């Protein structure tokens, strides 16, 4: 169906542009030019840039969540599952397509657009807290560590690793930050 | 001198706008409007937006570096000095004025504008590596930890903490991420 294809192409183009240039840097005109879809057709499918951005952000968030869930429910100890999540192959220098939206003042100021971003981070922190709690019960994680705080650290390292990599123009500090937190998580007691 | 005041006001206004809206979202017109300085006067002092942005970014980077240096050379153990750096009072929900620039494609694509961002993060990672090395020698940090990787983790947690706070619209996950990494750094062996 041409209609579904058009809608799909608009969403995928918007996802790419949001990842690359952010919300402020993504104009309806840029979406139309890159997708090859005209203004009339775009406004037939979506009310406007916020509506289309919401569809794009929601899809990106759902994909990231499904991928993280698969890694965190995989085999291995708690630390191994967190490692599987952190060490997944990523386009590091592009940054995180969800995390980068937190730097977009227009996304943060709009509760509807911020919703999927907020939910995604709340979910991943909660999911990693569960994994660390399981690990503590099994003696795979030092009992002295607070699972909630440690889970926030794990998620922050990933997001901050992207920042360091982009600043350096190199994946190296990202890899170091991940290696570092996994070293810190490894039981010492 | 009026000339110095004008230049100062342009730089400070640009710093605020870059922090708030990023490079892409900061137009020469917005700088003029917020500073109350006209186009002619602006172009008398600066060649254009990149020139003015470089002055603003350089100053922000220098200030952050001086502040971090004071905290990291303060009294206490290695972990206490890292804690002083991480727990400094910050405007968490505004994010990091240097880190947020890594999400700006135009800043990252321009080696001159990226320079101060790259140098600041390289410097802070190296400085924290020094502190952790000293701590290892004094038995304040577990010897099994790699100082270079752990320093990257510490810097990443701070940057990622901002992302989590902005996503949540709350300082809480930032504080948790910092508490978590300080818990992980505390000697257990």
Coordinates of C-alpha atoms in Angstrom, one line a residue:
Chain A
X1 CA 0.0 0.0 0.0
X2 CA 1.4 3.3 -1.1
X3 CA -0.1 5.0 2.0
X4 CA 1.7 2.8 4.5
X5 CA 4.9 3.1 2.5
X6 CA 4.7 6.9 2.7
X7 CA 4.0 6.9 6.4
X8 CA 6.8 4.5 7.0
X9 CA 9.3 6.5 4.9
X10 CA 8.4 9.7 6.8
X11 CA 8.9 8.0 10.2
X12 CA 12.2 6.4 9.2
X13 CA 13.5 9.7 7.7
X14 CA 12.5 11.6 10.8
X15 CA 14.2 9.0 13.0
X16 CA 17.4 9.5 11.0
X17 CA 17.2 13.3 11.1
X18 CA 16.4 13.4 14.8
X19 CA 19.4 11.2 15.6
X20 CA 21.7 13.3 13.4
X21 CA 20.5 16.8 14.0
X22 CA 18.1 16.7 16.9
X23 CA 14.6 18.1 17.0
X24 CA 15.5 21.8 16.7
X25 CA 17.7 20.9 13.7
X26 CA 15.0 18.9 11.9
X27 CA 12.7 21.0 9.8
X28 CA 9.6 19.7 8.0
X29 CA 11.3 20.8 4.8
X30 CA 14.4 18.6 5.6
X31 CA 12.1 15.6 6.2
X32 CA 10.3 16.3 2.9
X33 CA 13.6 16.7 1.0
X34 CA 15.3 13.6 2.4
X35 CA 12.2 11.4 2.2
X36 CA 11.2 12.7 -1.3
X37 CA 7.7 13.1 0.0
X38 CA 5.8 16.3 -0.6
X39 CA 4.3 18.7 1.9
X40 CA 0.7 17.8 1.0
X41 CA 1.3 14.1 1.5
X42 CA 3.2 14.6 4.7
X43 CA 0.4 16.6 6.3
X44 CA -2.1 14.0 5.0
X45 CA -0.4 11.4 7.2
X46 CA 0.8 13.5 10.1
X47 CA -0.6 16.7 11.8
X48 CA 2.9 18.2 11.7
X49 CA 6.4 17.9 13.0
X50 CA 5.5 17.1 16.7
X51 CA 3.1 14.4 15.6
X52 CA 5.7 12.8 13.2
X53 CA 8.5 13.2 15.8
X54 CA 6.4 11.4 18.4
X55 CA 5.9 8.5 16.0
X56 CA 9.6 8.4 15.3
X57 CA 10.7 8.7 19.0
X58 CA 8.1 6.1 20.1
X59 CA 9.4 3.6 17.6
X60 CA 13.1 4.2 18.5
X61 CA 12.3 3.8 22.2
X62 CA 10.4 0.6 21.6
X63 CA 13.3 -0.9 19.6
X64 CA 15.9 0.0 22.2
X65 CA 13.8 -1.5 24.9
X66 CA 13.2 -4.8 23.1
X67 CA 16.9 -5.1 22.4
X68 CA 17.9 -4.4 26.0
X69 CA 15.3 -6.8 27.3
X70 CA 16.7 -9.6 25.2
X71 CA 20.3 -8.9 26.5
X72 CA 19.3 -8.6 30.1
X73 CA 17.2 -11.8 30.1
X74 CA 20.0 -13.8 28.3
X75 CA 22.2 -16.5 30.0
X76 CA 25.0 -15.8 32.4
X77 CA 25.6 -14.0 35.8
X78 CA 24.2 -10.6 36.5
X79 CA 27.5 -9.0 35.6
X80 CA 27.6 -11.0 32.3
X81 CA 24.1 -9.9 31.4
X82 CA 24.9 -6.2 32.1
X83 CA 28.0 -6.7 30.0
X84 CA 26.0 -8.1 27.2
X85 CA 23.8 -5.0 27.3
X86 CA 26.7 -2.5 27.6
X87 CA 28.9 -4.3 25.0
X88 CA 26.3 -4.7 22.3
X89 CA 27.5 -3.5 18.9
X90 CA 26.6 0.1 18.6
X91 CA 27.1 3.1 16.3
X92 CA 29.0 4.8 19.2
X93 CA 30.0 7.9 17.3
X94 CA 26.4 8.6 16.4
X95 CA 25.4 8.7 20.0
X96 CA 22.2 7.3 21.6
X97 CA 19.1 8.2 19.6
X98 CA 17.0 8.4 22.7
X99 CA 19.6 10.0 25.0
X100 CA 20.5 12.8 22.6
X101 CA 16.8 14.0 22.7
X102 CA 17.4 15.1 26.3
X103 CA 19.6 17.9 24.9
X104 CA 16.7 19.1 22.7
X105 CA 15.0 22.0 24.6
X106 CA 11.8 21.7 22.5
X107 CA 11.5 17.9 23.2
X108 CA 12.1 18.4 27.0
X109 CA 9.6 21.2 27.1
X110 CA 6.8 19.1 25.5
X111 CA 5.5 16.4 28.0
X112 CA 4.2 14.3 25.0
X113 CA 7.5 14.2 23.2
X114 CA 9.5 13.8 26.5
X115 CA 7.2 10.9 27.6
X116 CA 8.9 8.1 25.6
X117 CA 12.3 9.4 26.6
X118 CA 11.4 9.5 30.3
X119 CA 9.8 6.1 30.2
X120 CA 12.6 4.4 28.4
X121 CA 15.2 5.5 30.9
X122 CA 13.0 4.7 33.9
X123 CA 12.4 1.3 32.4
X124 CA 16.0 0.4 31.8
X125 CA 17.1 1.6 35.2
X126 CA 14.4 -0.5 36.8
X127 CA 15.3 -3.5 34.6
X128 CA 19.0 -3.3 35.6
X129 CA 18.0 -2.9 39.2
X130 CA 16.2 -6.3 39.0
X131 CA 19.2 -7.9 37.4
X132 CA 21.5 -6.6 40.1
X133 CA 19.1 -7.7 42.8
X134 CA 19.1 -11.2 41.4
X135 CA 22.9 -11.1 41.2
X136 CA 23.1 -10.1 44.9
X137 CA 20.9 -13.0 45.9
X138 CA 23.1 -15.4 44.0
X139 CA 26.4 -13.8 45.3
X140 CA 27.3 -12.6 41.8
X141 CA 27.4 -9.0 42.9
X142 CA 28.9 -7.6 46.2
X143 CA 26.1 -7.3 48.7
X144 CA 27.4 -3.9 49.9
X145 CA 26.3 -2.3 46.6
X146 CA 23.0 -0.5 46.4
X147 CA 21.1 -2.0 43.4
X148 CA 19.1 1.2 42.6
X149 CA 22.1 3.5 42.7
X150 CA 24.4 1.0 40.8
X151 CA 21.8 0.6 38.1
X152 CA 21.6 4.4 37.6
X153 CA 25.4 4.3 37.4
X154 CA 25.4 1.6 34.7
X155 CA 22.9 3.5 32.5
X156 CA 24.7 6.8 33.1
X157 CA 28.1 5.2 32.0
X158 CA 26.5 4.2 28.7
X159 CA 25.1 7.6 28.0
X160 CA 28.2 9.4 29.2
X161 CA 30.4 7.0 27.2
X162 CA 28.7 8.3 24.0
X163 CA 29.5 11.9 25.1
X164 CA 33.2 11.0 25.6
X165 CA 33.4 9.2 22.3
X166 CA 31.9 12.1 20.4
X167 CA 34.1 14.6 22.1
X168 CA 37.2 12.5 21.3
X169 CA 36.1 11.6 17.8
X170 CA 37.0 8.0 18.8
X171 CA 35.2 5.0 20.2
X172 CA 38.2 4.4 22.7
X173 CA 36.9 6.4 25.7
X174 CA 33.4 4.7 25.3
X175 CA 35.1 1.3 25.5
X176 CA 37.2 2.3 28.4
X177 CA 34.2 3.7 30.4
X178 CA 32.3 0.4 29.8
X179 CA 35.4 -1.7 30.7
X180 CA 35.8 0.4 33.8
X181 CA 32.3 0.0 35.1
X182 CA 32.3 -3.8 34.5
X183 CA 35.6 -3.9 36.4
X184 CA 34.0 -2.0 39.3
X185 CA 31.0 -4.4 39.2
X186 CA 33.1 -7.5 39.4
X187 CA 32.9 -8.9 42.9
X188 CA 35.9 -8.1 45.1
X189 CA 34.7 -9.0 48.5
Chain B
X1 CA 35.5 50.6 28.2
X2 CA 32.3 50.2 26.2
X3 CA 34.1 48.0 23.7
X4 CA 35.1 45.4 26.4
X5 CA 31.6 45.5 27.9
X6 CA 30.1 44.8 24.5
X7 CA 32.4 41.9 23.8
X8 CA 31.9 40.5 27.3
X9 CA 28.1 40.7 27.0
X10 CA 28.2 39.0 23.6
X11 CA 30.3 36.2 25.0
X12 CA 28.2 35.7 28.1
X13 CA 25.0 35.7 26.1
X14 CA 26.4 33.2 23.6
X15 CA 27.4 30.9 26.5
X16 CA 23.9 31.0 27.9
X17 CA 22.3 30.4 24.5
X18 CA 24.7 27.5 23.7
X19 CA 24.0 25.9 27.0
X20 CA 20.2 26.3 26.6
X21 CA 19.7 25.7 22.9
X22 CA 22.9 24.4 21.5
X23 CA 24.9 25.7 18.5
X24 CA 22.2 24.8 15.9
X25 CA 19.6 26.5 17.9
X26 CA 21.6 29.7 18.5
X27 CA 21.2 32.2 15.7
X28 CA 23.1 35.5 15.4
X29 CA 19.8 37.2 15.7
X30 CA 19.0 35.5 19.0
X31 CA 22.4 36.6 20.4
X32 CA 21.7 40.1 19.3
X33 CA 18.2 40.1 20.7
X34 CA 19.1 38.7 24.1
X35 CA 22.3 40.8 24.5
X36 CA 20.6 44.0 23.2
X37 CA 23.6 44.5 20.9
X38 CA 23.1 45.3 17.3
X39 CA 24.3 43.4 14.2
X40 CA 26.9 46.0 13.3
X41 CA 28.4 46.1 16.7
X42 CA 28.5 42.3 16.9
X43 CA 30.3 42.0 13.6
X44 CA 32.7 44.7 14.7
X45 CA 33.8 42.5 17.6
X46 CA 33.5 39.0 16.1
X47 CA 33.8 37.7 12.6
X48 CA 30.5 35.8 13.0
X49 CA 28.8 33.0 14.9
X50 CA 31.7 30.5 14.8
X51 CA 34.2 33.1 16.1
X52 CA 31.9 34.1 18.9
X53 CA 30.9 30.6 19.7
X54 CA 34.7 29.7 20.0
X55 CA 35.2 32.5 22.5
X56 CA 32.2 31.3 24.5
X57 CA 33.1 27.6 24.4
X58 CA 36.8 28.3 25.3
X59 CA 35.8 30.3 28.3
X60 CA 33.3 27.7 29.5
X61 CA 35.9 25.0 29.1
X62 CA 38.5 27.0 31.0
X63 CA 36.2 27.7 33.9
X64 CA 35.1 24.0 34.2
X65 CA 38.8 22.9 34.2
X66 CA 39.9 25.4 36.9
X67 CA 37.0 24.3 39.1
X68 CA 37.7 20.6 38.6
X69 CA 41.4 21.1 39.3
X70 CA 40.6 22.8 42.6
X71 CA 38.4 19.9 43.7
X72 CA 40.8 17.2 42.6
X73 CA 43.8 18.7 44.3
X74 CA 41.9 19.3 47.5
X75 CA 42.3 17.4 50.8
X76 CA 41.3 13.8 51.4
X77 CA 41.7 10.3 49.9
X78 CA 41.5 9.7 46.1
X79 CA 37.8 8.6 46.5
X80 CA 37.0 11.7 48.6
X81 CA 38.6 14.0 46.0
X82 CA 36.6 12.3 43.2
X83 CA 33.5 12.7 45.4
X84 CA 34.3 16.4 45.8
X85 CA 34.4 16.7 42.0
X86 CA 31.3 14.7 41.4
X87 CA 29.2 16.1 44.2
X88 CA 30.0 19.8 43.5
X89 CA 26.8 21.9 43.4
X90 CA 25.6 21.9 39.8
X91 CA 22.6 23.1 37.8
X92 CA 21.9 19.5 37.0
X93 CA 18.8 19.9 34.9
X94 CA 20.5 22.4 32.6
X95 CA 23.0 19.7 31.7
X96 CA 26.8 20.1 31.2
X97 CA 27.6 23.2 29.1
X98 CA 30.6 21.4 27.5
X99 CA 29.1 17.9 27.2
X100 CA 25.9 19.1 25.5
X101 CA 28.0 20.5 22.6
X102 CA 28.9 16.9 21.6
X103 CA 25.3 16.6 20.4
X104 CA 25.7 19.5 18.1
X105 CA 26.6 18.2 14.7
X106 CA 27.9 21.6 13.5
X107 CA 30.3 21.8 16.5
X108 CA 31.5 18.2 16.0
X109 CA 32.0 18.8 12.3
X110 CA 34.3 21.9 12.9
X111 CA 37.7 20.9 14.3
X112 CA 38.2 24.4 15.7
X113 CA 34.9 24.4 17.7
X114 CA 35.4 20.8 18.7
X115 CA 38.9 21.5 20.0
X116 CA 38.1 22.9 23.4
X117 CA 35.5 20.1 23.9
X118 CA 37.9 17.4 23.0
X119 CA 40.7 18.9 25.2
X120 CA 38.5 19.4 28.2
X121 CA 37.4 15.8 28.3
X122 CA 40.9 14.4 27.6
X123 CA 42.2 16.6 30.4
X124 CA 39.7 15.6 33.0
X125 CA 40.1 11.9 32.2
X126 CA 43.8 12.2 32.5
X127 CA 43.6 14.2 35.8
X128 CA 41.2 11.6 37.4
X129 CA 43.6 8.9 36.2
X130 CA 46.4 10.6 38.2
X131 CA 44.2 10.8 41.3
X132 CA 43.3 7.1 41.0
X133 CA 46.9 6.1 40.5
X134 CA 47.9 8.0 43.6
X135 CA 45.0 6.3 45.5
X136 CA 46.2 2.9 44.4
X137 CA 49.7 3.6 45.7
X138 CA 48.2 4.6 49.0
X139 CA 45.8 1.7 49.2
X140 CA 42.8 4.0 49.0
X141 CA 41.6 2.4 45.8
X142 CA 41.5 -1.4 45.1
X143 CA 44.6 -2.4 43.1
X144 CA 42.6 -4.6 40.8
X145 CA 41.0 -1.5 39.1
X146 CA 42.5 -0.1 36.0
X147 CA 42.9 3.7 36.6
X148 CA 42.5 4.7 32.9
X149 CA 39.3 2.8 32.4
X150 CA 37.9 3.7 35.8
X151 CA 38.6 7.4 35.2
X152 CA 36.7 7.2 31.9
X153 CA 33.8 5.6 33.9
X154 CA 33.8 8.4 36.4
X155 CA 33.6 11.1 33.7
X156 CA 31.0 9.1 31.8
X157 CA 28.8 8.8 34.9
X158 CA 28.7 12.5 35.4
X159 CA 27.8 13.2 31.7
X160 CA 25.3 10.3 31.7
X161 CA 23.9 11.5 35.0
X162 CA 22.9 14.7 33.3
X163 CA 21.1 12.8 30.6
X164 CA 19.2 10.7 33.1
X165 CA 18.2 13.8 35.1
X166 CA 16.9 15.7 32.1
X167 CA 15.0 12.6 30.9
X168 CA 13.4 12.2 34.3
X169 CA 12.9 16.0 34.8
X170 CA 14.4 15.4 38.2
X171 CA 17.9 15.5 39.9
X172 CA 17.2 12.1 41.6
X173 CA 18.8 9.7 39.0
X174 CA 21.8 12.0 38.7
X175 CA 22.4 11.8 42.5
X176 CA 21.8 8.0 42.4
X177 CA 24.3 7.5 39.5
X178 CA 27.0 9.5 41.5
X179 CA 26.2 7.7 44.7
X180 CA 26.5 4.4 42.8
X181 CA 29.9 5.0 41.2
X182 CA 31.3 6.3 44.6
X183 CA 30.0 3.1 46.2
X184 CA 31.7 1.1 43.4
X185 CA 35.0 3.0 44.0
X186 CA 35.0 2.4 47.7
X187 CA 37.6 -0.3 48.5
X188 CA 36.1 -3.7 49.1
X189 CA 39.2 -6.0 48.9

